[in-house]
Amino acid sequence: MKRTLRHILTLAACLAAFAGCMKWDYGTTEDFQASERGLFITNEGNFQYGNASLSCYDPETKHVENEVFFRANGFKLGDVAQSMTIRNGVGWIVVNNSHVIFAIDVDTFKEVGRITNFTSPRYIHFLSDEKAYVTQLWDNRIFIVNPERYEITGYIECPGMTMESGSTEQMVQYGKYVYVNCWSYQNRILKIDSETDEVVGELTVGIQPTSLVMDKNNKMWTITDGGYEGSPYGYEAPSLYRIDAEKFEIEKQFRFELGDWPSEVQLNGTRDTLYWINDDIWRMQVEAERVPVRPFIEYRDTKYYGLTVDPRNGDVYVADAIDYQQQGVVYRYTARGELADRFFVGIIPGAFCWK
C-alpha cells in the first residue's frame, strides 16, 4: 500500500465512512503444524476488496502454503494486510483497512486474539509484554495497546499533524526512545520517550520517508520517495539518510535523481549491509561513503514491491506485485545474487516476517 497509496487518497477520503466494514464469516478450517523456521508473507490484497491473505514459506524445503490464515481460521484476513511482527511465539498481523490487529499462533496459524477499533493501523512495536505502540495512517495519534489484554490503553499525540494528514510508520528503538518515520505528506522522524509516552523531539528529512531501520552502529537509516509530480506537499529528488540515534542528527545524505522512487530499506542479519528497491535491488555497506553505481539485482520489467533478507544466510527475497491484480511472485536470491527459487503468493505481497 506504499507506492499505490497516492493513487487512492481521494477515493479513501470519500469512502472513509464505509471503509473496512469487514464481516468475518466463519467456515471450515484446516489444521497446520508449521516448521520450526519459516517466512511469513503478508499479501495486501486490493484496497476495499477484503482479499488480503497470509502466506508461509519454508526455506529448507522451498514449500509455500498460501491463504494460511483463512484456511486455519475459516474467515478472511480482511482488507489490506500491512505488516506482521512476531513476539514470544505469537504473530501480530496488522490489517490496515479493517482497523484490526490479529494475534495468531505461528505454528498453527490459529487466531489467539485481536485488537480492534484502530483508525488505520500500520506497524506494531513492542516495549514489553504489556505495552506496545501502533502507528496509524489518517490519524495524528500513535495508539498505545496492552497486548496481553488485547485493548487500546492510550494515545500519543503527534505534533504538526491533523487527523487528515496524520501518518506514522515504522519504529526502531534506542534505549528508552522510540523513533518513527512520518511518511504520507510528511517529512519528519519523531522521537518518543517510551516512559512518558510523549514526543520529545523531531528531525526534518526529505519528503515522505518510507521506511526506518537501525544498523549495528546504532545509526538509523531512512529513505524518502520525494513525493510525486503535482503533489500538494511537493516534489523533489529522493534521498537516503544516515542518522545518529544518540545525537538525533543527520550524519549523511545520499541523493538520488528526480523521478527515482526508492523504498523498502532493509538490513541483513548482522546489520552491516543495507538493501533497498529503486527499480533494481541495491546493496551497500553501512560504512560506505557513496551509493553503488551497479545494482545487486537488476530490474526485471516488473513491480518490485517488497524486500527482506534472511538473517541467517543472507538470501534476498523480493516480492513482485506484477499488475496488482493477480497472484504475486516472490523471488529468492542467494547472497551472491543467484536466483535460488521463485514461488507464487497472494495479491500484492508487501511485507515479510521471519519466524
PDB file of N, CA and C in Angstrom, residues 122-202:
ATOM      1  N   ARG A 122      -0.710   0.579  10.985  1.00  0.00           N
ATOM      2  CA  ARG A 122       0.372   0.304  10.046  1.00  0.00           C
ATOM      3  C   ARG A 122       1.398  -0.702  10.593  1.00  0.00           C
ATOM      4  N   TYR A 123       1.968  -0.389  11.772  1.00  0.00           N
ATOM      5  CA  TYR A 123       3.003  -1.244  12.360  1.00  0.00           C
ATOM      6  C   TYR A 123       2.824  -1.292  13.870  1.00  0.00           C
ATOM      7  N   ILE A 124       3.289  -2.393  14.468  1.00  0.00           N
ATOM      8  CA  ILE A 124       3.261  -2.544  15.922  1.00  0.00           C
ATOM      9  C   ILE A 124       4.684  -2.734  16.425  1.00  0.00           C
ATOM     10  N   HIS A 125       5.015  -2.048  17.525  1.00  0.00           N
ATOM     11  CA  HIS A 125       6.344  -2.137  18.137  1.00  0.00           C
ATOM     12  C   HIS A 125       6.167  -2.441  19.617  1.00  0.00           C
ATOM     13  N   PHE A 126       6.790  -3.527  20.094  1.00  0.00           N
ATOM     14  CA  PHE A 126       6.625  -3.954  21.471  1.00  0.00           C
ATOM     15  C   PHE A 126       7.661  -3.302  22.380  1.00  0.00           C
ATOM     16  N   LEU A 127       7.187  -2.769  23.493  1.00  0.00           N
ATOM     17  CA  LEU A 127       8.047  -2.250  24.549  1.00  0.00           C
ATOM     18  C   LEU A 127       8.168  -3.257  25.691  1.00  0.00           C
ATOM     19  N   SER A 128       7.146  -4.060  25.879  1.00  0.00           N
ATOM     20  CA  SER A 128       7.119  -5.131  26.872  1.00  0.00           C
ATOM     21  C   SER A 128       5.972  -6.060  26.513  1.00  0.00           C
ATOM     22  N   ASP A 129       5.749  -7.086  27.329  1.00  0.00           N
ATOM     23  CA  ASP A 129       4.613  -7.977  27.087  1.00  0.00           C
ATOM     24  C   ASP A 129       3.284  -7.255  27.280  1.00  0.00           C
ATOM     25  N   GLU A 130       3.311  -6.155  28.045  1.00  0.00           N
ATOM     26  CA  GLU A 130       2.078  -5.465  28.385  1.00  0.00           C
ATOM     27  C   GLU A 130       1.919  -4.113  27.695  1.00  0.00           C
ATOM     28  N   LYS A 131       2.883  -3.773  26.832  1.00  0.00           N
ATOM     29  CA  LYS A 131       2.796  -2.452  26.217  1.00  0.00           C
ATOM     30  C   LYS A 131       3.397  -2.464  24.817  1.00  0.00           C
ATOM     31  N   ALA A 132       2.684  -1.859  23.879  1.00  0.00           N
ATOM     32  CA  ALA A 132       3.175  -1.739  22.506  1.00  0.00           C
ATOM     33  C   ALA A 132       2.609  -0.463  21.896  1.00  0.00           C
ATOM     34  N   TYR A 133       3.313   0.031  20.870  1.00  0.00           N
ATOM     35  CA  TYR A 133       2.850   1.177  20.101  1.00  0.00           C
ATOM     36  C   TYR A 133       2.343   0.687  18.744  1.00  0.00           C
ATOM     37  N   VAL A 134       1.296   1.348  18.247  1.00  0.00           N
ATOM     38  CA  VAL A 134       0.754   1.051  16.918  1.00  0.00           C
ATOM     39  C   VAL A 134       0.658   2.356  16.138  1.00  0.00           C
ATOM     40  N   THR A 135       1.378   2.437  15.020  1.00  0.00           N
ATOM     41  CA  THR A 135       1.329   3.644  14.196  1.00  0.00           C
ATOM     42  C   THR A 135       0.080   3.624  13.316  1.00  0.00           C
ATOM     43  N   GLN A 136      -0.268   4.814  12.804  1.00  0.00           N
ATOM     44  CA  GLN A 136      -1.538   4.983  12.107  1.00  0.00           C
ATOM     45  C   GLN A 136      -1.368   5.828  10.851  1.00  0.00           C
ATOM     46  N   LEU A 137      -2.279   5.618   9.918  1.00  0.00           N
ATOM     47  CA  LEU A 137      -2.453   6.495   8.768  1.00  0.00           C
ATOM     48  C   LEU A 137      -3.794   7.201   8.936  1.00  0.00           C
ATOM     49  N   TRP A 138      -3.833   8.481   8.489  1.00  0.00           N
ATOM     50  CA  TRP A 138      -5.044   9.286   8.628  1.00  0.00           C
ATOM     51  C   TRP A 138      -5.448   9.441  10.102  1.00  0.00           C
ATOM     52  N   ASP A 139      -4.460   9.614  10.939  1.00  0.00           N
ATOM     53  CA  ASP A 139      -4.686   9.854  12.361  1.00  0.00           C
ATOM     54  C   ASP A 139      -3.438  10.540  12.906  1.00  0.00           C
ATOM     55  N   ASN A 140      -3.607  11.542  13.745  1.00  0.00           N
ATOM     56  CA  ASN A 140      -2.459  12.252  14.303  1.00  0.00           C
ATOM     57  C   ASN A 140      -2.011  11.667  15.646  1.00  0.00           C
ATOM     58  N   ARG A 141      -2.412  10.428  15.902  1.00  0.00           N
ATOM     59  CA  ARG A 141      -2.035   9.760  17.144  1.00  0.00           C
ATOM     60  C   ARG A 141      -1.354   8.423  16.862  1.00  0.00           C
ATOM     61  N   ILE A 142      -0.446   8.052  17.757  1.00  0.00           N
ATOM     62  CA  ILE A 142       0.057   6.690  17.834  1.00  0.00           C
ATOM     63  C   ILE A 142      -0.691   6.020  18.981  1.00  0.00           C
ATOM     64  N   PHE A 143      -1.234   4.838  18.726  1.00  0.00           N
ATOM     65  CA  PHE A 143      -2.036   4.170  19.740  1.00  0.00           C
ATOM     66  C   PHE A 143      -1.125   3.362  20.674  1.00  0.00           C
ATOM     67  N   ILE A 144      -1.465   3.371  21.957  1.00  0.00           N
ATOM     68  CA  ILE A 144      -0.796   2.538  22.951  1.00  0.00           C
ATOM     69  C   ILE A 144      -1.725   1.376  23.271  1.00  0.00           C
ATOM     70  N   VAL A 145      -1.200   0.153  23.227  1.00  0.00           N
ATOM     71  CA  VAL A 145      -2.035  -1.019  23.457  1.00  0.00           C
ATOM     72  C   VAL A 145      -1.427  -1.914  24.526  1.00  0.00           C
ATOM     73  N   ASN A 146      -2.287  -2.703  25.149  1.00  0.00           N
ATOM     74  CA  ASN A 146      -1.856  -3.771  26.044  1.00  0.00           C
ATOM     75  C   ASN A 146      -2.073  -5.089  25.309  1.00  0.00           C
ATOM     76  N   PRO A 147      -0.997  -5.716  24.811  1.00  0.00           N
ATOM     77  CA  PRO A 147      -1.158  -6.946  24.030  1.00  0.00           C
ATOM     78  C   PRO A 147      -1.715  -8.116  24.833  1.00  0.00           C
ATOM     79  N   GLU A 148      -1.455  -8.145  26.126  1.00  0.00           N
ATOM     80  CA  GLU A 148      -1.954  -9.256  26.939  1.00  0.00           C
ATOM     81  C   GLU A 148      -3.463  -9.185  27.090  1.00  0.00           C
ATOM     82  N   ARG A 149      -4.004  -7.975  27.145  1.00  0.00           N
ATOM     83  CA  ARG A 149      -5.453  -7.815  27.308  1.00  0.00           C
ATOM     84  C   ARG A 149      -6.149  -7.488  25.985  1.00  0.00           C
ATOM     85  N   TYR A 150      -5.358  -7.352  24.920  1.00  0.00           N
ATOM     86  CA  TYR A 150      -5.919  -7.050  23.592  1.00  0.00           C
ATOM     87  C   TYR A 150      -6.793  -5.792  23.627  1.00  0.00           C
ATOM     88  N   GLU A 151      -6.239  -4.714  24.183  1.00  0.00           N
ATOM     89  CA  GLU A 151      -7.030  -3.495  24.277  1.00  0.00           C
ATOM     90  C   GLU A 151      -6.165  -2.258  24.082  1.00  0.00           C
ATOM     91  N   ILE A 152      -6.809  -1.204  23.621  1.00  0.00           N
ATOM     92  CA  ILE A 152      -6.164   0.099  23.485  1.00  0.00           C
ATOM     93  C   ILE A 152      -6.190   0.783  24.845  1.00  0.00           C
ATOM     94  N   THR A 153      -5.024   1.272  25.288  1.00  0.00           N
ATOM     95  CA  THR A 153      -4.934   1.860  26.617  1.00  0.00           C
ATOM     96  C   THR A 153      -4.631   3.356  26.604  1.00  0.00           C
ATOM     97  N   GLY A 154      -4.233   3.906  25.449  1.00  0.00           N
ATOM     98  CA  GLY A 154      -3.910   5.324  25.412  1.00  0.00           C
ATOM     99  C   GLY A 154      -3.453   5.765  24.043  1.00  0.00           C
ATOM    100  N   TYR A 155      -2.988   7.018  23.963  1.00  0.00           N
ATOM    101  CA  TYR A 155      -2.588   7.605  22.691  1.00  0.00           C
ATOM    102  C   TYR A 155      -1.398   8.533  22.896  1.00  0.00           C
ATOM    103  N   ILE A 156      -0.612   8.684  21.843  1.00  0.00           N
ATOM    104  CA  ILE A 156       0.456   9.669  21.807  1.00  0.00           C
ATOM    105  C   ILE A 156       0.097  10.687  20.738  1.00  0.00           C
ATOM    106  N   GLU A 157      -0.069  11.921  21.116  1.00  0.00           N
ATOM    107  CA  GLU A 157      -0.385  12.979  20.166  1.00  0.00           C
ATOM    108  C   GLU A 157       0.887  13.368  19.403  1.00  0.00           C
ATOM    109  N   CYS A 158       0.794  13.406  18.088  1.00  0.00           N
ATOM    110  CA  CYS A 158       1.932  13.755  17.241  1.00  0.00           C
ATOM    111  C   CYS A 158       1.786  15.203  16.767  1.00  0.00           C
ATOM    112  N   PRO A 159       2.756  16.039  17.056  1.00  0.00           N
ATOM    113  CA  PRO A 159       2.629  17.459  16.706  1.00  0.00           C
ATOM    114  C   PRO A 159       2.703  17.686  15.204  1.00  0.00           C
ATOM    115  N   GLY A 160       2.089  18.778  14.771  1.00  0.00           N
ATOM    116  CA  GLY A 160       2.175  19.165  13.368  1.00  0.00           C
ATOM    117  C   GLY A 160       1.364  18.305  12.427  1.00  0.00           C
ATOM    118  N   MET A 161       0.386  17.575  12.954  1.00  0.00           N
ATOM    119  CA  MET A 161      -0.467  16.725  12.126  1.00  0.00           C
ATOM    120  C   MET A 161      -1.916  16.984  12.466  1.00  0.00           C
ATOM    121  N   THR A 162      -2.782  16.790  11.478  1.00  0.00           N
ATOM    122  CA  THR A 162      -4.217  16.738  11.700  1.00  0.00           C
ATOM    123  C   THR A 162      -4.666  15.300  11.501  1.00  0.00           C
ATOM    124  N   MET A 163      -5.918  15.022  11.784  1.00  0.00           N
ATOM    125  CA  MET A 163      -6.432  13.674  11.541  1.00  0.00           C
ATOM    126  C   MET A 163      -6.315  13.312  10.068  1.00  0.00           C
ATOM    127  N   GLU A 164      -6.503  14.297   9.174  1.00  0.00           N
ATOM    128  CA  GLU A 164      -6.456  14.017   7.736  1.00  0.00           C
ATOM    129  C   GLU A 164      -5.032  13.838   7.233  1.00  0.00           C
ATOM    130  N   SER A 165      -4.073  14.558   7.822  1.00  0.00           N
ATOM    131  CA  SER A 165      -2.687  14.480   7.341  1.00  0.00           C
ATOM    132  C   SER A 165      -1.814  13.571   8.189  1.00  0.00           C
ATOM    133  N   GLY A 166      -2.387  12.974   9.212  1.00  0.00           N
ATOM    134  CA  GLY A 166      -1.597  12.144  10.114  1.00  0.00           C
ATOM    135  C   GLY A 166      -1.008  10.927   9.424  1.00  0.00           C
ATOM    136  N   SER A 167       0.262  10.649   9.708  1.00  0.00           N
ATOM    137  CA  SER A 167       0.918   9.482   9.119  1.00  0.00           C
ATOM    138  C   SER A 167       2.151   9.142   9.936  1.00  0.00           C
ATOM    139  N   THR A 168       2.106   8.005  10.637  1.00  0.00           N
ATOM    140  CA  THR A 168       3.281   7.466  11.312  1.00  0.00           C
ATOM    141  C   THR A 168       3.476   6.043  10.830  1.00  0.00           C
ATOM    142  N   GLU A 169       4.741   5.607  10.729  1.00  0.00           N
ATOM    143  CA  GLU A 169       5.026   4.347  10.050  1.00  0.00           C
ATOM    144  C   GLU A 169       5.871   3.395  10.903  1.00  0.00           C
ATOM    145  N   GLN A 170       7.077   3.115  10.445  1.00  0.00           N
ATOM    146  CA  GLN A 170       7.903   2.103  11.083  1.00  0.00           C
ATOM    147  C   GLN A 170       8.612   2.664  12.309  1.00  0.00           C
ATOM    148  N   MET A 171       8.947   1.784  13.249  1.00  0.00           N
ATOM    149  CA  MET A 171       9.553   2.199  14.508  1.00  0.00           C
ATOM    150  C   MET A 171      10.812   1.400  14.805  1.00  0.00           C
ATOM    151  N   VAL A 172      11.802   2.080  15.366  1.00  0.00           N
ATOM    152  CA  VAL A 172      13.005   1.446  15.899  1.00  0.00           C
ATOM    153  C   VAL A 172      13.251   2.043  17.281  1.00  0.00           C
ATOM    154  N   GLN A 173      14.022   1.334  18.099  1.00  0.00           N
ATOM    155  CA  GLN A 173      14.230   1.780  19.473  1.00  0.00           C
ATOM    156  C   GLN A 173      15.704   1.868  19.806  1.00  0.00           C
ATOM    157  N   TYR A 174      16.063   2.919  20.543  1.00  0.00           N
ATOM    158  CA  TYR A 174      17.416   3.112  21.068  1.00  0.00           C
ATOM    159  C   TYR A 174      17.265   3.544  22.520  1.00  0.00           C
ATOM    160  N   GLY A 175      17.622   2.629  23.446  1.00  0.00           N
ATOM    161  CA  GLY A 175      17.382   2.913  24.851  1.00  0.00           C
ATOM    162  C   GLY A 175      15.900   3.041  25.119  1.00  0.00           C
ATOM    163  N   LYS A 176      15.529   4.083  25.823  1.00  0.00           N
ATOM    164  CA  LYS A 176      14.109   4.280  26.138  1.00  0.00           C
ATOM    165  C   LYS A 176      13.366   5.043  25.051  1.00  0.00           C
ATOM    166  N   TYR A 177      14.083   5.425  24.009  1.00  0.00           N
ATOM    167  CA  TYR A 177      13.468   6.248  22.970  1.00  0.00           C
ATOM    168  C   TYR A 177      13.047   5.408  21.765  1.00  0.00           C
ATOM    169  N   VAL A 178      11.857   5.677  21.277  1.00  0.00           N
ATOM    170  CA  VAL A 178      11.330   5.044  20.068  1.00  0.00           C
ATOM    171  C   VAL A 178      11.287   6.106  18.974  1.00  0.00           C
ATOM    172  N   TYR A 179      11.816   5.752  17.814  1.00  0.00           N
ATOM    173  CA  TYR A 179      11.843   6.669  16.672  1.00  0.00           C
ATOM    174  C   TYR A 179      10.871   6.162  15.610  1.00  0.00           C
ATOM    175  N   VAL A 180      10.175   7.075  14.972  1.00  0.00           N
ATOM    176  CA  VAL A 180       9.176   6.701  13.973  1.00  0.00           C
ATOM    177  C   VAL A 180       9.255   7.657  12.789  1.00  0.00           C
ATOM    178  N   ASN A 181       9.187   7.097  11.583  1.00  0.00           N
ATOM    179  CA  ASN A 181       9.164   7.945  10.393  1.00  0.00           C
ATOM    180  C   ASN A 181       7.724   8.318  10.049  1.00  0.00           C
ATOM    181  N   CYS A 182       7.546   9.574   9.650  1.00  0.00           N
ATOM    182  CA  CYS A 182       6.234  10.092   9.265  1.00  0.00           C
ATOM    183  C   CYS A 182       6.225  10.197   7.744  1.00  0.00           C
ATOM    184  N   TRP A 183       5.415   9.393   7.109  1.00  0.00           N
ATOM    185  CA  TRP A 183       5.546   9.186   5.672  1.00  0.00           C
ATOM    186  C   TRP A 183       4.598  10.032   4.817  1.00  0.00           C
ATOM    187  N   SER A 184       3.328   9.704   4.775  1.00  0.00           N
ATOM    188  CA  SER A 184       2.413  10.297   3.804  1.00  0.00           C
ATOM    189  C   SER A 184       2.229  11.790   4.047  1.00  0.00           C
ATOM    190  N   TYR A 185       2.669  12.617   3.055  1.00  0.00           N
ATOM    191  CA  TYR A 185       2.600  14.070   3.159  1.00  0.00           C
ATOM    192  C   TYR A 185       3.294  14.589   4.422  1.00  0.00           C
ATOM    193  N   GLN A 186       4.395  13.932   4.790  1.00  0.00           N
ATOM    194  CA  GLN A 186       5.180  14.336   5.953  1.00  0.00           C
ATOM    195  C   GLN A 186       6.660  14.310   5.580  1.00  0.00           C
ATOM    196  N   ASN A 187       7.506  14.823   6.485  1.00  0.00           N
ATOM    197  CA  ASN A 187       8.949  14.839   6.211  1.00  0.00           C
ATOM    198  C   ASN A 187       9.771  14.789   7.497  1.00  0.00           C
ATOM    199  N   ARG A 188       9.295  14.022   8.478  1.00  0.00           N
ATOM    200  CA  ARG A 188       9.946  14.052   9.779  1.00  0.00           C
ATOM    201  C   ARG A 188      10.178  12.663  10.355  1.00  0.00           C
ATOM    202  N   ILE A 189      11.153  12.596  11.260  1.00  0.00           N
ATOM    203  CA  ILE A 189      11.341  11.463  12.159  1.00  0.00           C
ATOM    204  C   ILE A 189      11.015  11.975  13.552  1.00  0.00           C
ATOM    205  N   LEU A 190      10.132  11.295  14.264  1.00  0.00           N
ATOM    206  CA  LEU A 190       9.764  11.689  15.618  1.00  0.00           C
ATOM    207  C   LEU A 190      10.523  10.857  16.635  1.00  0.00           C
ATOM    208  N   LYS A 191      10.809  11.477  17.779  1.00  0.00           N
ATOM    209  CA  LYS A 191      11.479  10.814  18.895  1.00  0.00           C
ATOM    210  C   LYS A 191      10.511  10.773  20.077  1.00  0.00           C
ATOM    211  N   ILE A 192      10.229   9.564  20.571  1.00  0.00           N
ATOM    212  CA  ILE A 192       9.232   9.374  21.623  1.00  0.00           C
ATOM    213  C   ILE A 192       9.903   8.811  22.869  1.00  0.00           C
ATOM    214  N   ASP A 193       9.625   9.412  24.012  1.00  0.00           N
ATOM    215  CA  ASP A 193      10.069   8.880  25.295  1.00  0.00           C
ATOM    216  C   ASP A 193       9.076   7.792  25.700  1.00  0.00           C
ATOM    217  N   SER A 194       9.526   6.538  25.731  1.00  0.00           N
ATOM    218  CA  SER A 194       8.607   5.426  25.995  1.00  0.00           C
ATOM    219  C   SER A 194       8.189   5.339  27.462  1.00  0.00           C
ATOM    220  N   GLU A 195       8.839   6.118  28.336  1.00  0.00           N
ATOM    221  CA  GLU A 195       8.440   6.130  29.741  1.00  0.00           C
ATOM    222  C   GLU A 195       7.295   7.120  29.978  1.00  0.00           C
ATOM    223  N   THR A 196       7.311   8.236  29.260  1.00  0.00           N
ATOM    224  CA  THR A 196       6.249   9.246  29.409  1.00  0.00           C
ATOM    225  C   THR A 196       5.225   9.196  28.281  1.00  0.00           C
ATOM    226  N   ASP A 197       5.543   8.434  27.224  1.00  0.00           N
ATOM    227  CA  ASP A 197       4.663   8.343  26.047  1.00  0.00           C
ATOM    228  C   ASP A 197       4.407   9.722  25.441  1.00  0.00           C
ATOM    229  N   GLU A 198       5.472  10.483  25.290  1.00  0.00           N
ATOM    230  CA  GLU A 198       5.378  11.813  24.699  1.00  0.00           C
ATOM    231  C   GLU A 198       6.428  11.989  23.613  1.00  0.00           C
ATOM    232  N   VAL A 199       6.088  12.756  22.591  1.00  0.00           N
ATOM    233  CA  VAL A 199       7.056  13.133  21.563  1.00  0.00           C
ATOM    234  C   VAL A 199       7.980  14.189  22.157  1.00  0.00           C
ATOM    235  N   VAL A 200       9.290  13.899  22.175  1.00  0.00           N
ATOM    236  CA  VAL A 200      10.249  14.806  22.806  1.00  0.00           C
ATOM    237  C   VAL A 200      11.221  15.419  21.792  1.00  0.00           C
ATOM    238  N   GLY A 201      11.078  15.049  20.514  1.00  0.00           N
ATOM    239  CA  GLY A 201      11.946  15.628  19.503  1.00  0.00           C
ATOM    240  C   GLY A 201      11.485  15.248  18.118  1.00  0.00           C
ATOM    241  N   GLU A 202      11.939  16.019  17.125  1.00  0.00           N
ATOM    242  CA  GLU A 202      11.642  15.687  15.739  1.00  0.00           C
ATOM    243  C   GLU A 202      12.792  16.158  14.862  1.00  0.00           C
TER     244      GLU A 202
END
